[in-house]
Coordinates of C-alpha atoms in Angstrom, one line a residue:
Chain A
X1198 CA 9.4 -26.0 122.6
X1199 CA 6.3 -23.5 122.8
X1200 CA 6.3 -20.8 124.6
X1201 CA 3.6 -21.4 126.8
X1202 CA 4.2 -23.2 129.7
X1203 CA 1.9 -26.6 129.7
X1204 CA -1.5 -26.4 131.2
X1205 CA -0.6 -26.7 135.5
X1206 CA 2.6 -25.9 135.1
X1207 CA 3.4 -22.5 136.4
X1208 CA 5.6 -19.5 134.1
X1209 CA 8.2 -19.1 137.1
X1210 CA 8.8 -23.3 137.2
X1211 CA 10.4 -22.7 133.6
X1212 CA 9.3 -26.1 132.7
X1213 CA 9.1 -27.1 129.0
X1214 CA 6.8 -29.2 127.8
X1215 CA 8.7 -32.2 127.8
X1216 CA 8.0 -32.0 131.6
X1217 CA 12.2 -32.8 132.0
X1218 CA 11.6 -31.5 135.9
X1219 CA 8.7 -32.4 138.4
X1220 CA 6.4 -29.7 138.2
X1221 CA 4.9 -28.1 141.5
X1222 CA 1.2 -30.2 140.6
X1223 CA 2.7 -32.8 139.7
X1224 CA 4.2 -32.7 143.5
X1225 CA 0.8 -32.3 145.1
X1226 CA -0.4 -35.5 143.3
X1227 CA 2.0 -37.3 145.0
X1228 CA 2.1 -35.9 148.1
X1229 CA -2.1 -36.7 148.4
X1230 CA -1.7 -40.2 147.1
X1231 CA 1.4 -40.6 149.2
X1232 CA 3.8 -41.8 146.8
X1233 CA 7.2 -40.3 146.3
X1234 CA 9.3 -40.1 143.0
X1235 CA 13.0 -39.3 142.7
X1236 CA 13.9 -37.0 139.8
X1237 CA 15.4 -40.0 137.9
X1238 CA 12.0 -42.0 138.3
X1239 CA 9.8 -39.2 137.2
X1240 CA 12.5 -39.1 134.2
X1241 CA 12.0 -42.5 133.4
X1242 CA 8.4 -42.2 133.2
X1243 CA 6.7 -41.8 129.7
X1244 CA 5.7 -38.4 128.8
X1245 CA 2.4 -39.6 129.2
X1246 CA 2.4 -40.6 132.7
X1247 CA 3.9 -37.7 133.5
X1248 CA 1.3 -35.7 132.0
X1249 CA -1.2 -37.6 134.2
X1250 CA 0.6 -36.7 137.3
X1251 CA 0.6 -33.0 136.3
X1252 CA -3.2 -33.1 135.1
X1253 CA -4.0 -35.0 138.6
X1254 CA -2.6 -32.0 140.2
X1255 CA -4.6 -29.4 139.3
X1256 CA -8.1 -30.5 140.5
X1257 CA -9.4 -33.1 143.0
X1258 CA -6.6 -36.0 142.7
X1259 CA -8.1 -38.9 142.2
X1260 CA -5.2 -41.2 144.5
X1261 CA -5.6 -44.5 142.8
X1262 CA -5.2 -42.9 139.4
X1263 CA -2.0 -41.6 140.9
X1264 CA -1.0 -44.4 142.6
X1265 CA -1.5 -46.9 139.4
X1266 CA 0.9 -44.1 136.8
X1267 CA 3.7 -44.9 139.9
X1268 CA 3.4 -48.6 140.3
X1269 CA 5.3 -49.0 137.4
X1270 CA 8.2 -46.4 138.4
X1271 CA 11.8 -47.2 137.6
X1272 CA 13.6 -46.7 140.5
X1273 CA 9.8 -47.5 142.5
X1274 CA 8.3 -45.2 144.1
X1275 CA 8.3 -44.6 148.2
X1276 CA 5.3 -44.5 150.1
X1277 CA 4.9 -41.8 151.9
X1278 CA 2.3 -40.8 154.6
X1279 CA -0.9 -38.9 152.2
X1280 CA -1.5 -35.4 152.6
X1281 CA -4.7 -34.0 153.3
X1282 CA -4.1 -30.9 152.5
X1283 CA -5.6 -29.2 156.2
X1284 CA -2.8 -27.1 156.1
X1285 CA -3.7 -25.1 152.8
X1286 CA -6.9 -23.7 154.8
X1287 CA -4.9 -20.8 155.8
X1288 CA -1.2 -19.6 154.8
X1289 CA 1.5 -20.1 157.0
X1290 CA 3.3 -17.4 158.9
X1291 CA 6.3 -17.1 156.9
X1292 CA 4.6 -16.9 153.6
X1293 CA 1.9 -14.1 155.5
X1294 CA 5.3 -12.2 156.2
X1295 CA 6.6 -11.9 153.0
X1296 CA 3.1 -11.5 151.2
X1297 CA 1.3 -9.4 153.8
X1298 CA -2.1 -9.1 151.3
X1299 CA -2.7 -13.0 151.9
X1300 CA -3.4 -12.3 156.0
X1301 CA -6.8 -11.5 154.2
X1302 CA -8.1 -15.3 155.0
X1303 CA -10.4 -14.9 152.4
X1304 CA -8.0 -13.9 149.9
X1305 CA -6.0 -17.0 150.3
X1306 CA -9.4 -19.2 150.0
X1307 CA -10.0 -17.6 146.6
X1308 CA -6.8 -19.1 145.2
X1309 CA -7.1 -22.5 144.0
X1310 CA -5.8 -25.6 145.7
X1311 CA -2.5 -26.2 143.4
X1312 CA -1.9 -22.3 143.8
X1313 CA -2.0 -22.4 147.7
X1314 CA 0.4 -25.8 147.6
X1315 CA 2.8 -24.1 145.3
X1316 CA 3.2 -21.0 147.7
X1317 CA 3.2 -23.5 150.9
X1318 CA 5.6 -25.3 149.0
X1319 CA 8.0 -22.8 148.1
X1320 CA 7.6 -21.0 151.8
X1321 CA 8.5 -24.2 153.4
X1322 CA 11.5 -24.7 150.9
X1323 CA 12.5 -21.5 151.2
X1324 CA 12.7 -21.4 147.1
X1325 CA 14.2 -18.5 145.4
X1326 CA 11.3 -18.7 143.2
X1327 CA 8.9 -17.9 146.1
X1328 CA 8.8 -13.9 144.7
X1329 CA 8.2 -14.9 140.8
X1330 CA 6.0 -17.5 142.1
X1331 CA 4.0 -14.8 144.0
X1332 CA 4.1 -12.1 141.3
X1333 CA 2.4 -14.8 139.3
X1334 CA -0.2 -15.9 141.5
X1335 CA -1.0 -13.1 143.6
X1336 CA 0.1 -10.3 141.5
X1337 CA -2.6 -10.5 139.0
X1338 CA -5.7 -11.3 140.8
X1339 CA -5.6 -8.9 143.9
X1340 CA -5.2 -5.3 142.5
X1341 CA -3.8 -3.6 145.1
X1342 CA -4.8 -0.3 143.7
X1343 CA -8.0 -1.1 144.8
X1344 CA -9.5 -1.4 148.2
X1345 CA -11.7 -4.1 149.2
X1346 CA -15.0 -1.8 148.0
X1347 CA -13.2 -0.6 144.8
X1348 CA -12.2 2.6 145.7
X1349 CA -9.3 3.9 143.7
X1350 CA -6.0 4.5 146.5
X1351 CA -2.3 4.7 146.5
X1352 CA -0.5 1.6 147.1
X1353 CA 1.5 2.3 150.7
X1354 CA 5.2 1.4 149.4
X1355 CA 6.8 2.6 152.8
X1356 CA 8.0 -0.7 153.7
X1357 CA 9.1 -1.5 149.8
X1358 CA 13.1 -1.2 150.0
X1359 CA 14.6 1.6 148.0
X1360 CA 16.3 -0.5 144.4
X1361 CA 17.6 1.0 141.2
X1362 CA 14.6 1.3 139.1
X1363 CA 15.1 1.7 135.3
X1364 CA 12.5 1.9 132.7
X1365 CA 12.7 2.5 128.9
X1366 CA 9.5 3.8 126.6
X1367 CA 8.5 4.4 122.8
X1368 CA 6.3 6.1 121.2
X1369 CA 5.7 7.0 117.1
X1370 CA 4.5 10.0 115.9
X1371 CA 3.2 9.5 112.2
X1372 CA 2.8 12.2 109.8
X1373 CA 3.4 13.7 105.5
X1374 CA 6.9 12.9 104.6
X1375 CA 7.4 16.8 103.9
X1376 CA 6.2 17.5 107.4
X1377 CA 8.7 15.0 109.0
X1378 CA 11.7 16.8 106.6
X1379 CA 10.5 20.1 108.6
X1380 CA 11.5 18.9 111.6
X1381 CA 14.5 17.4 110.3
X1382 CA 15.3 20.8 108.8
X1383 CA 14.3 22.7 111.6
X1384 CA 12.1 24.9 109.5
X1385 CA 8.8 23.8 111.3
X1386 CA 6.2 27.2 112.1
X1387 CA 6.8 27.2 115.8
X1388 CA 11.1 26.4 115.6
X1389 CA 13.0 23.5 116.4
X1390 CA 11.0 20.7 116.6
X1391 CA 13.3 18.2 117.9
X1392 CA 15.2 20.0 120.5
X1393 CA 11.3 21.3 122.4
X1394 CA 9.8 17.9 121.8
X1395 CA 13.0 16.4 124.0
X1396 CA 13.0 19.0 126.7
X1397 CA 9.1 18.8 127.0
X1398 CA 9.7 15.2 127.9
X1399 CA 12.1 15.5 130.1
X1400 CA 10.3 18.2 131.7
X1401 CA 6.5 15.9 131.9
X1402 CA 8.4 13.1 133.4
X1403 CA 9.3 14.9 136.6
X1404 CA 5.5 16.2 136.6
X1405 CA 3.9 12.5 136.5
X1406 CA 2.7 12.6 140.0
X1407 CA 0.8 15.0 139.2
X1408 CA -0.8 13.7 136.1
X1409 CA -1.6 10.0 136.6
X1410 CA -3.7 10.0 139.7
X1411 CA -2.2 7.0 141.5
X1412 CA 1.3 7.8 140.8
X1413 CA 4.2 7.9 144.1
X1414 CA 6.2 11.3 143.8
X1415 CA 9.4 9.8 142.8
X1416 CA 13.2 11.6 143.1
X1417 CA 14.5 10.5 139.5
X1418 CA 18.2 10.3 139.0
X1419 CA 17.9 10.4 135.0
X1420 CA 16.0 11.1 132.2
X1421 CA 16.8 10.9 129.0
X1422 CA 14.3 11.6 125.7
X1423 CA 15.8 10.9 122.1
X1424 CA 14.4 11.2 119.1
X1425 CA 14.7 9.6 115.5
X1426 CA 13.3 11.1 112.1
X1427 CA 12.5 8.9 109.1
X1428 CA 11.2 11.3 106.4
X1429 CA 10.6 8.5 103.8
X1430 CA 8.3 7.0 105.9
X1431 CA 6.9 10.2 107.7
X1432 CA 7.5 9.0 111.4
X1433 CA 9.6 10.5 114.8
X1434 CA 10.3 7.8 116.8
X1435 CA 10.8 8.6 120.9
X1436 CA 12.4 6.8 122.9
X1437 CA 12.7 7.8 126.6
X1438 CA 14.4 6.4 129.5
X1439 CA 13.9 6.8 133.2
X1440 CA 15.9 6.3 136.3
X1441 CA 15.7 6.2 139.9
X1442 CA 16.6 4.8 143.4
X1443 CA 13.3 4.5 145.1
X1444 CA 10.4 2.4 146.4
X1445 CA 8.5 2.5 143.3
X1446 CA 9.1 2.2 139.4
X1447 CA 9.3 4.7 137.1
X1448 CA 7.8 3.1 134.0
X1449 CA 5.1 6.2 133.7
X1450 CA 7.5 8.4 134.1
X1451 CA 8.8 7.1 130.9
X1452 CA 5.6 6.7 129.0
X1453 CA 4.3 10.3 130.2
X1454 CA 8.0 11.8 128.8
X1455 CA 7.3 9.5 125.6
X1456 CA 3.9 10.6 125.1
X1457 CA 4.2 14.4 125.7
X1458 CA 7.3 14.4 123.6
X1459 CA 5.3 13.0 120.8
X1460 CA 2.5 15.4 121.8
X1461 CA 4.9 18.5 121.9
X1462 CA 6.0 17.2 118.0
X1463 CA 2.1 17.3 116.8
X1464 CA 1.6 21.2 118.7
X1465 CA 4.9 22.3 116.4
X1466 CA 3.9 21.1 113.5
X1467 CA 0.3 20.8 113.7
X1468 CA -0.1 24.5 111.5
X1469 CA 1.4 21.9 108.4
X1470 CA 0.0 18.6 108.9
X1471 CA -3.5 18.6 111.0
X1472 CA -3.4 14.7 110.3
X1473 CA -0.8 13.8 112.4
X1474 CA -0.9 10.7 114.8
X1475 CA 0.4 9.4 117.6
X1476 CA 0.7 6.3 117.6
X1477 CA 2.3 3.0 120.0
X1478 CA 2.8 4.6 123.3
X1479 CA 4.7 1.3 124.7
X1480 CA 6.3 0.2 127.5
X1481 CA 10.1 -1.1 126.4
X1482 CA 11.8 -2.6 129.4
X1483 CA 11.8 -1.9 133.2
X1484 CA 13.9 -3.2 135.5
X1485 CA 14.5 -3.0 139.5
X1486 CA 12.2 -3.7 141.7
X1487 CA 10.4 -7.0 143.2
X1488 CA 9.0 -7.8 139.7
X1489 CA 12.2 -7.9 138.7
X1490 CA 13.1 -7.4 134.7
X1491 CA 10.4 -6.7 131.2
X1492 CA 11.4 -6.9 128.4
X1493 CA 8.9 -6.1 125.3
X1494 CA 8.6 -8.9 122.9
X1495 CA 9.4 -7.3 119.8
X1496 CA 6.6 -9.3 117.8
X1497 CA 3.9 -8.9 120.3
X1498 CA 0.8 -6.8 120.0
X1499 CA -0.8 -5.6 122.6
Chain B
X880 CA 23.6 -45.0 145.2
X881 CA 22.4 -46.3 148.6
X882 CA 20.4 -44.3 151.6
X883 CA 23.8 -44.6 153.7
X884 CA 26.2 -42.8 150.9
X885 CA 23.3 -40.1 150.8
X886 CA 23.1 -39.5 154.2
X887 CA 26.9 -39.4 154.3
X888 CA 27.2 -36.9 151.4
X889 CA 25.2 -35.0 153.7
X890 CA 26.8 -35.1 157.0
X891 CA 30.1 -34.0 154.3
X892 CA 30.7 -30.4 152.1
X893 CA 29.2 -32.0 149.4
X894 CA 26.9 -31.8 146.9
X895 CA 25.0 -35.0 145.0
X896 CA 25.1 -34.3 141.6
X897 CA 22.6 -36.4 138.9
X898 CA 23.4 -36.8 135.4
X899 CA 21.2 -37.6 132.9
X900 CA 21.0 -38.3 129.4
X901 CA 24.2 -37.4 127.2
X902 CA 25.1 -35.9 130.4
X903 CA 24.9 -39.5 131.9
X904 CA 27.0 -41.3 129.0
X905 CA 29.7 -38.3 129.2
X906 CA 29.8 -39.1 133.0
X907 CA 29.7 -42.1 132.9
X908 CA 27.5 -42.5 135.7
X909 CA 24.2 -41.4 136.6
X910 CA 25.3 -39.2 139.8
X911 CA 28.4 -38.1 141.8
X912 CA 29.7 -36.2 144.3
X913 CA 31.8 -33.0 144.6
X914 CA 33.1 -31.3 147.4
X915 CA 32.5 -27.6 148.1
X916 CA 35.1 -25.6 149.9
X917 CA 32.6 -23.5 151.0
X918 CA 29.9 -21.5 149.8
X919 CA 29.3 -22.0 146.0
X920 CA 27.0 -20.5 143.0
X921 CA 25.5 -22.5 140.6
X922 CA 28.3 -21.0 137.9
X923 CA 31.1 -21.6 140.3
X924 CA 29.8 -25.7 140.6
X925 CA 29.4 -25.9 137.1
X926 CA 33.4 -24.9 136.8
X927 CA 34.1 -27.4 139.5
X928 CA 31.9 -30.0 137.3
X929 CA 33.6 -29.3 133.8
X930 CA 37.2 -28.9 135.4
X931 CA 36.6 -32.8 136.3
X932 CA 34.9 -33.7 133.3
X933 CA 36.1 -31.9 130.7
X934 CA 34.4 -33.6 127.9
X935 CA 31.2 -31.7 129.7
X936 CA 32.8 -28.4 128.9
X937 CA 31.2 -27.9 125.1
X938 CA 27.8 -28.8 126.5
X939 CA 28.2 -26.3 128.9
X940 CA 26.2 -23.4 127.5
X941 CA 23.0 -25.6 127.4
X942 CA 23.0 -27.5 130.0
X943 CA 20.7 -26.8 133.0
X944 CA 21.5 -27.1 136.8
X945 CA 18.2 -27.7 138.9
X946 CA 18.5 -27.7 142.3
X947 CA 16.8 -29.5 144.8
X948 CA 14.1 -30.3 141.7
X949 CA 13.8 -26.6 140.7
X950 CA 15.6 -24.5 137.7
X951 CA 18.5 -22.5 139.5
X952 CA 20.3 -19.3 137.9
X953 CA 23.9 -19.1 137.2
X954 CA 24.2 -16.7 140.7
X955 CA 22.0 -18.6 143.1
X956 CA 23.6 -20.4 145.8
X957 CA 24.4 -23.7 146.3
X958 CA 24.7 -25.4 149.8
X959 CA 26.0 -28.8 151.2
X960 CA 23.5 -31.6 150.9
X961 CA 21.5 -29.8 148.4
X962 CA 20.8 -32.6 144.9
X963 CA 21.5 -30.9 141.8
X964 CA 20.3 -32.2 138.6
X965 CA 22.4 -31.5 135.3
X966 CA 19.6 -31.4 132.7
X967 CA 20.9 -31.4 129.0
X968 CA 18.4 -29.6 126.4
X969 CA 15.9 -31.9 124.5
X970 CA 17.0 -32.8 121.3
X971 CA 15.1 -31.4 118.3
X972 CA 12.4 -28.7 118.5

């Protein structure tokens, strides 16, 4: 199975593409062309057929095309009274409530058809996958760090609920073998290395705010910056972790104690080794929060 | 199983469960019902389902509960009348 979910079919439905559930276009197919499957029909179906339904879905559905895949469904299919889709001119009140951006009429007209029947969907259904579903569709295309003429402003979060928030960073810092056995040895120009590098961190974390201009003070509950030498191949890994209970993530906290940890290593040594680098300032894992958990895939590249 | 027993199931603490594939042939059936005492997660019904059929129980780990026609977690609820779907993995890659 790829990882990719297949064309239509939405991340947050988790369905493979052997299509083994009825994917959310694959519904709106149906529901225009007024035909209704059970799970064990759709099932039953050749892959093909169900690949029809789901490509039907995610444009203008062409109801006898859809109609003619479930004439031959095993149990048959119902017929049901067509939709025609008046309601996905504007978003219904429940789904307004819990995603207040889409009272912005013309917002919710700038997402496509399928995406405004998946939300409707969910809303009506009151899904659990309603908040993946609008991370997914929403998230992405309304930055809400910008306002509507592209000025640059702080999200409000006062009505975001206070969760744990936990976030976990790396960076690399590359440099001559010899230099990296200095730090090791603590016999570096400016002192110990290591133990400045972690407090520097540590200390830059609580300062984010005011570095990164859109940044929410936050109250952090931990940070922690720990650091790993590998003389034979000339590197200090960093690896910082963040924590808080708060309305906002902490994930720059953790990449701002990362990077000025790694930047702290290159002032101590950077009498001995001018060439230094750093290198990979990445983003581990986060957790908390309504976007829920990340988790860096080891082999991707950003 | 006819509109009558479904509407019934519903009316009931139960929940309509639908087997498929090796599912189905461990079964023996393609759907059944079970009783909820109350409450119940999706790990809590799969316990239920295995206790009865425990020829299910080595399947377990990849087996899939979908309910209502969506993917459910191990900790989501699961309510009387809802239809949950035990989906086995496909076979190969």
């Amino acid at each position: 199975m790829t990882d990719l979910p297949p064309s239509g079919v939405f991340a947050f439905e988790e369905i493979g593409v052997e299509l083994d559930l009825i994917p959310l276009a694959a519904h709106r197919a149906l529901d225009v062309a007024g035909r209704h499957l059970s799970l064990a029909a759709w099932r039953n179906l050749p892959i093909e057929k169900r690949r029809i339904l789901l490509d039907q879905g995610r444009g203008e559905v062409d109801q006898k095309a859809v109609q003619a895949v479930t004439d031959g469904a095993e149990p048959p299919a119902e017929p049901v009274a067509g939709d025609d889709e008046g309601r996905l001119e504007a978003p219904p009140a429940a789904l307004r409530e819990v995603e207040p951006t889409l009272q912005d009429i013309g917002r919710w007209l700038q997402l496509g058809k399928l995406e405004r029947f998946a939300l409707c969907h969910l809303s009506s259904k009151r899904a659990t996958t309603l908040t993946s579903a609008l991370d997914e569709i929403v998230g992405p295309r309304f930055l809400t760090h910008l306002s509507a003429q592209g000025e640059a402003r702080m999200v409000d979060v006062g009505n975001k609920p206070k969760t744990h928030r936990r976030a976990v960073a790396s960076a690399t810092v590359r440099m001559k073998p010899t230099t990296a056995r200095m730090a090791l040895d603590h016999s570096g120009p400016k002192g110990d290395v290591l133990a400045t590098a972690r407090l520097a961190g540590i200390m830059a974390a609580k300062r984010t705010p005011d570095l990164i201009p859109l940044c929410h003070p936050i109250s952090l509950s931990r940070v922690a910056v720990h650091l790993d030498v590998d003389v034979d191949r000339g590197e200090i890994h960093i690896k910082s972790a963040t924590e808080a209970r708060d309305r906002t993530g902490v994930e720059m906290e953790a990449m701002v104690a990362a990077s000025v940890a790694a930047l702290t290593i290159y002032d101590m040594l950077k009498a001995v080794d001018r060439g230094m680098a750093v290198e990979e300032v990445v983003l581990l894992e986060k957790s908390g929060g309504r976007s829920g958990l990340y988790r860096r895939d080891p082999g991707a590249k950003p | 199983m006819s509109e009558l027993a479904a509407q019934a199931s519903k009316s009931q603490q139960s929940v309509r469960i639908l087997a498929f594939a090796g599912v189905r042939e461990v079964v023996g059936s393609d759907s059944f019902e079970v009783t909820l005492a109350g409450p119940c997660s999706v790990a809590e019904l799969l316990d239920l389902i295995c206790a009865r059929y425990p020829a299910l129980a080595p399947r377990r780990p990849s087996v899939r509960l979908a309910v209502n026609g969506a993917y459910a977690k191990p900790g989501e609820p699961v309510a009387p009348g809802d239809e949950v779907a035990l989906i086995p993995p496909v076979a190969g890659g």
